Short mmCIF file of C-alpha atoms in Angstrom, two decimals:
data_model
loop_
_atom_site.label_atom_id
_atom_site.label_comp_id
_atom_site.label_asym_id
_atom_site.label_seq_id
_atom_site.Cartn_x
_atom_site.Cartn_y
_atom_site.Cartn_z
CA MET A 1 139.98 33.07 98.00
CA GLU A 2 140.76 35.38 100.89
CA SER A 3 138.06 37.55 102.45
CA ASP A 4 140.12 40.64 101.60
CA PHE A 5 139.48 39.97 97.89
CA TRP A 6 135.72 40.29 98.32
CA GLN A 7 135.95 43.21 100.72
CA GLN A 8 138.02 45.11 98.16
CA ARG A 9 135.59 44.31 95.36
CA TRP A 10 132.77 45.82 97.39
CA ARG A 11 134.83 48.89 98.33
CA GLU A 12 135.62 49.48 94.66
CA GLN A 13 132.05 48.59 93.62
CA ARG A 14 133.38 45.95 91.23
CA ILE A 15 130.29 43.82 91.74
CA GLY A 16 129.46 42.55 88.28
CA TRP A 17 127.79 39.48 89.79
CA HIS A 18 125.03 41.62 91.32
CA GLN A 19 121.81 41.40 89.31
CA PRO A 20 119.57 44.48 89.10
CA LYS A 21 116.43 42.32 89.02
CA VAL A 22 115.15 39.09 90.51
CA ASN A 23 116.78 36.02 89.00
CA ALA A 24 114.67 34.37 86.29
CA TRP A 25 115.58 30.83 87.36
CA LEU A 26 114.40 31.62 90.88
CA ARG A 27 111.04 32.83 89.59
CA GLU A 28 110.63 29.79 87.35
CA TYR A 29 111.72 26.97 89.63
CA TRP A 30 111.28 28.04 93.25
CA ALA A 31 107.76 26.62 93.38
CA SER A 32 109.16 23.18 92.51
CA LEU A 33 110.58 22.98 96.04
CA GLU A 34 106.99 23.14 97.37
CA LEU A 35 107.96 24.96 100.55
CA PRO A 36 104.98 26.11 102.63
CA PRO A 37 104.48 29.76 103.60
CA GLY A 38 106.57 30.72 106.59
CA SER A 39 109.47 28.47 105.62
CA ARG A 40 112.92 29.76 106.50
CA VAL A 41 115.25 30.16 103.50
CA PHE A 42 119.04 30.48 103.61
CA VAL A 43 120.89 32.60 101.02
CA PRO A 44 124.68 32.04 101.32
CA LEU A 45 127.04 34.80 100.17
CA CYS A 46 123.94 36.94 99.70
CA GLY A 47 125.49 40.33 98.89
CA LYS A 48 122.64 42.78 98.37
CA SER A 49 120.59 40.42 96.22
CA LEU A 50 117.07 41.45 95.28
CA ASP A 51 116.20 37.77 95.38
CA MET A 52 115.92 38.03 99.16
CA LEU A 53 113.07 40.53 98.91
CA TRP A 54 111.31 38.31 96.37
CA LEU A 55 111.56 35.36 98.74
CA VAL A 56 110.02 37.46 101.51
CA GLN A 57 107.21 38.34 99.11
CA GLN A 58 106.59 34.60 98.74
CA SER A 59 105.88 34.52 102.50
CA HIS A 60 109.28 33.18 103.54
CA GLU A 61 111.67 34.24 106.27
CA VAL A 62 115.16 34.82 104.88
CA VAL A 63 118.59 34.34 106.44
CA GLY A 64 121.57 35.61 104.45
CA VAL A 65 125.27 35.48 105.23
CA GLU A 66 127.74 37.97 103.74
CA LEU A 67 131.32 39.04 104.49
CA SER A 68 130.92 42.65 103.44
CA SER A 69 129.34 45.16 105.79
CA LEU A 70 129.10 47.52 102.79
CA ALA A 71 126.92 45.03 100.92
CA LEU A 72 124.53 44.64 103.83
CA ALA A 73 124.39 48.38 104.50
CA SER A 74 123.63 49.02 100.83
CA PHE A 75 120.87 46.41 100.84
CA CYS A 76 119.15 47.98 103.84
CA GLU A 77 119.59 51.54 102.59
CA GLU A 78 118.38 50.83 99.06
CA HIS A 79 115.21 49.18 100.34
CA GLY A 80 114.45 51.44 103.28
CA LEU A 81 115.02 48.76 105.91
CA GLN A 82 115.76 49.87 109.45
CA ALA A 83 117.85 46.94 110.63
CA GLU A 84 118.57 46.27 114.28
CA GLN A 85 122.13 45.08 114.91
CA GLN A 86 123.24 42.53 117.45
CA GLU A 87 126.82 41.47 118.15
CA GLU A 88 127.16 37.70 118.35
CA GLU A 89 130.14 35.43 118.91
CA ARG A 90 131.04 34.97 115.23
CA PHE A 91 128.75 37.41 113.43
CA VAL A 92 126.97 40.72 113.53
CA ARG A 93 123.27 40.01 113.02
CA HIS A 94 121.22 42.62 111.12
CA HIS A 95 117.48 42.02 111.57
CA ALA A 96 114.80 43.83 109.63
CA GLN A 97 111.26 42.49 109.30
CA CYS A 98 111.51 38.91 107.95
CA ILE A 99 115.17 39.19 106.96
CA HIS A 100 118.15 38.20 109.09
CA LEU A 101 121.54 39.17 107.65
CA LEU A 102 124.64 37.64 109.25
CA GLU A 103 127.78 39.68 108.66
CA GLY A 104 130.71 37.29 108.64
CA ASP A 105 132.29 34.22 107.09
CA PHE A 106 130.06 31.43 105.73
CA PHE A 107 132.65 28.86 106.75
CA HIS A 108 132.34 29.96 110.39
CA LEU A 109 128.58 29.31 110.46
CA ARG A 110 127.20 26.79 112.89
CA PRO A 111 123.65 25.41 112.91
CA SER A 112 122.91 27.48 116.01
CA ASP A 113 123.78 30.67 114.09
CA LEU A 114 121.55 29.78 111.18
CA GLY A 115 118.62 28.12 112.88
CA LYS A 116 116.52 25.47 111.19
CA VAL A 117 115.93 26.24 107.53
CA GLN A 118 113.72 24.46 105.02
CA GLY A 119 115.23 25.83 101.81
CA VAL A 120 118.42 27.26 100.32
CA TRP A 121 118.85 29.54 97.30
CA ASP A 122 122.35 29.57 95.80
CA ARG A 123 122.83 31.56 92.62
CA ALA A 124 126.18 33.20 93.33
CA ALA A 125 127.89 31.32 96.18
CA LEU A 126 129.26 28.09 94.70
CA VAL A 127 130.34 29.76 91.45
CA ALA A 128 132.16 32.47 93.43
CA LEU A 129 134.60 29.93 94.85
CA PRO A 130 137.67 28.39 93.18
CA GLU A 131 137.76 24.61 92.76
CA PRO A 132 139.73 23.83 95.94
CA MET A 133 137.05 25.53 98.07
CA ARG A 134 133.94 24.16 96.40
CA GLY A 135 134.09 20.73 98.01
CA GLU A 136 134.56 22.38 101.40
CA TYR A 137 131.57 24.62 100.67
CA ALA A 138 129.35 21.64 99.85
CA ARG A 139 130.41 19.74 102.97
CA HIS A 140 129.89 22.74 105.22
CA LEU A 141 126.49 23.50 103.70
CA ALA A 142 125.44 19.90 104.28
CA SER A 143 126.54 20.15 107.93
CA LEU A 144 124.15 23.07 108.45
CA LEU A 145 121.05 21.41 107.02
CA ASP A 146 118.61 18.85 108.39
CA PRO A 147 117.49 15.87 106.29
CA GLY A 148 114.79 16.91 103.83
CA THR A 149 116.09 20.46 103.38
CA GLN A 150 115.96 21.49 99.73
CA VAL A 151 118.39 23.60 97.71
CA LEU A 152 117.82 25.43 94.44
CA LEU A 153 121.29 25.83 92.93
CA VAL A 154 122.45 27.63 89.78
CA THR A 155 125.85 26.86 88.26
CA MET A 156 127.57 27.99 85.09
CA GLU A 157 129.91 26.22 82.73
CA TYR A 158 132.24 27.65 80.10
CA PRO A 159 135.35 26.43 78.23
CA ALA A 160 138.49 26.11 80.31
CA GLY A 161 140.96 28.90 79.69
CA GLU A 162 138.49 31.37 78.16
CA MET A 163 137.90 33.33 81.35
CA GLU A 164 139.51 33.65 84.75
CA GLY A 165 136.84 33.53 87.44
CA PRO A 166 135.01 34.49 89.47
CA PRO A 167 132.43 33.47 88.47
CA PHE A 168 134.00 30.05 88.02
CA SER A 169 132.97 27.27 85.69
CA VAL A 170 131.45 24.30 87.51
CA SER A 171 130.76 21.13 85.55
CA ALA A 172 127.77 18.86 86.01
CA ALA A 173 130.15 16.08 87.01
CA GLU A 174 131.58 18.26 89.79
CA VAL A 175 128.12 19.09 91.13
CA GLN A 176 127.37 15.37 91.36
CA GLU A 177 130.75 14.69 92.98
CA ILE A 178 130.69 17.33 95.70
CA PHE A 179 127.00 17.14 96.60
CA GLY A 180 126.14 13.52 95.81
CA GLY A 181 127.41 12.17 99.13
CA ALA A 182 124.85 14.18 101.14
CA PHE A 183 122.11 15.20 98.71
CA HIS A 184 119.81 13.75 96.12
CA VAL A 185 120.82 15.73 93.00
CA LYS A 186 118.44 16.50 90.15
CA LEU A 187 119.17 18.64 87.08
CA LEU A 188 116.15 20.77 86.23
CA GLU A 189 117.32 22.74 83.18
CA THR A 190 120.31 23.80 81.12
CA GLY A 191 120.18 27.16 79.32
CA ASP A 192 122.49 29.02 76.93
CA MET A 193 123.14 32.32 78.70
CA LEU A 194 125.89 34.01 76.68
CA ALA A 195 123.55 36.29 74.71
CA GLY A 196 122.23 37.79 77.93
CA ASN A 197 125.69 38.45 79.40
CA PRO A 198 127.56 40.89 77.12
CA SER A 199 130.13 41.65 79.81
CA LEU A 200 131.15 37.99 79.87
CA ARG A 201 131.39 37.89 76.10
CA GLU A 202 133.72 40.88 76.34
CA ARG A 203 135.90 38.84 78.70
CA GLY A 204 136.48 36.34 75.90
CA LEU A 205 133.77 33.72 76.38
CA ASN A 206 132.46 31.87 73.34
CA ARG A 207 130.12 29.56 75.25
CA LEU A 208 128.26 29.87 78.54
CA VAL A 209 125.55 27.62 79.89
CA GLU A 210 123.76 27.82 83.21
CA GLN A 211 122.39 24.76 84.92
CA VAL A 212 119.61 24.71 87.49
CA TRP A 213 119.71 22.00 90.14
CA GLN A 214 117.36 20.79 92.84
CA LEU A 215 119.12 19.17 95.80
CA ARG A 216 117.53 17.42 98.75
CA ARG A 217 119.51 16.65 101.91
CA PHE A 218 119.33 13.04 103.01
#
């Protein structure tokens, strides 16, 4: 998907993927990663997610990457953050307290941009990408992470043809396929989520499950 697609969605405020509260899977399973206080956590395609503030409250430093300057400006404004901006080669870095927000393209990230991280939280990045891009996403994420880095990943699965993404359906088999070459992959839980997503039911879905995964880079 082209960057213009996401920029337009933010300009039009068509951001149905944004959650108005901290993600329940994050609350339930983050502790299973056993990251010590002060660990640096990466949130790809972060938008203006409230999850980043929750991670800071757990004594983590957060690094997010996001294409939309509107998303990052909204995040800072809504939470009273006075972010300092710094022009870098591939990104504009917005720094406020324990949060570093990189304005630019995830696929242009290099390890030197990100710094060493110990954890990754992905609720809305993988599922935002169409199938041809998901393998590239997994390979690029792996290239950014040191061995031992852990990822808490949420995917969703629904019947083919019932909805045109994003968010896209990602099967368990695909998760194993695209991440298995660089990560140990463990399924933590599968939950029926259709009842809690009336907007998706309105789009024609009859079944929706979310799956929570723990990945460890090897």
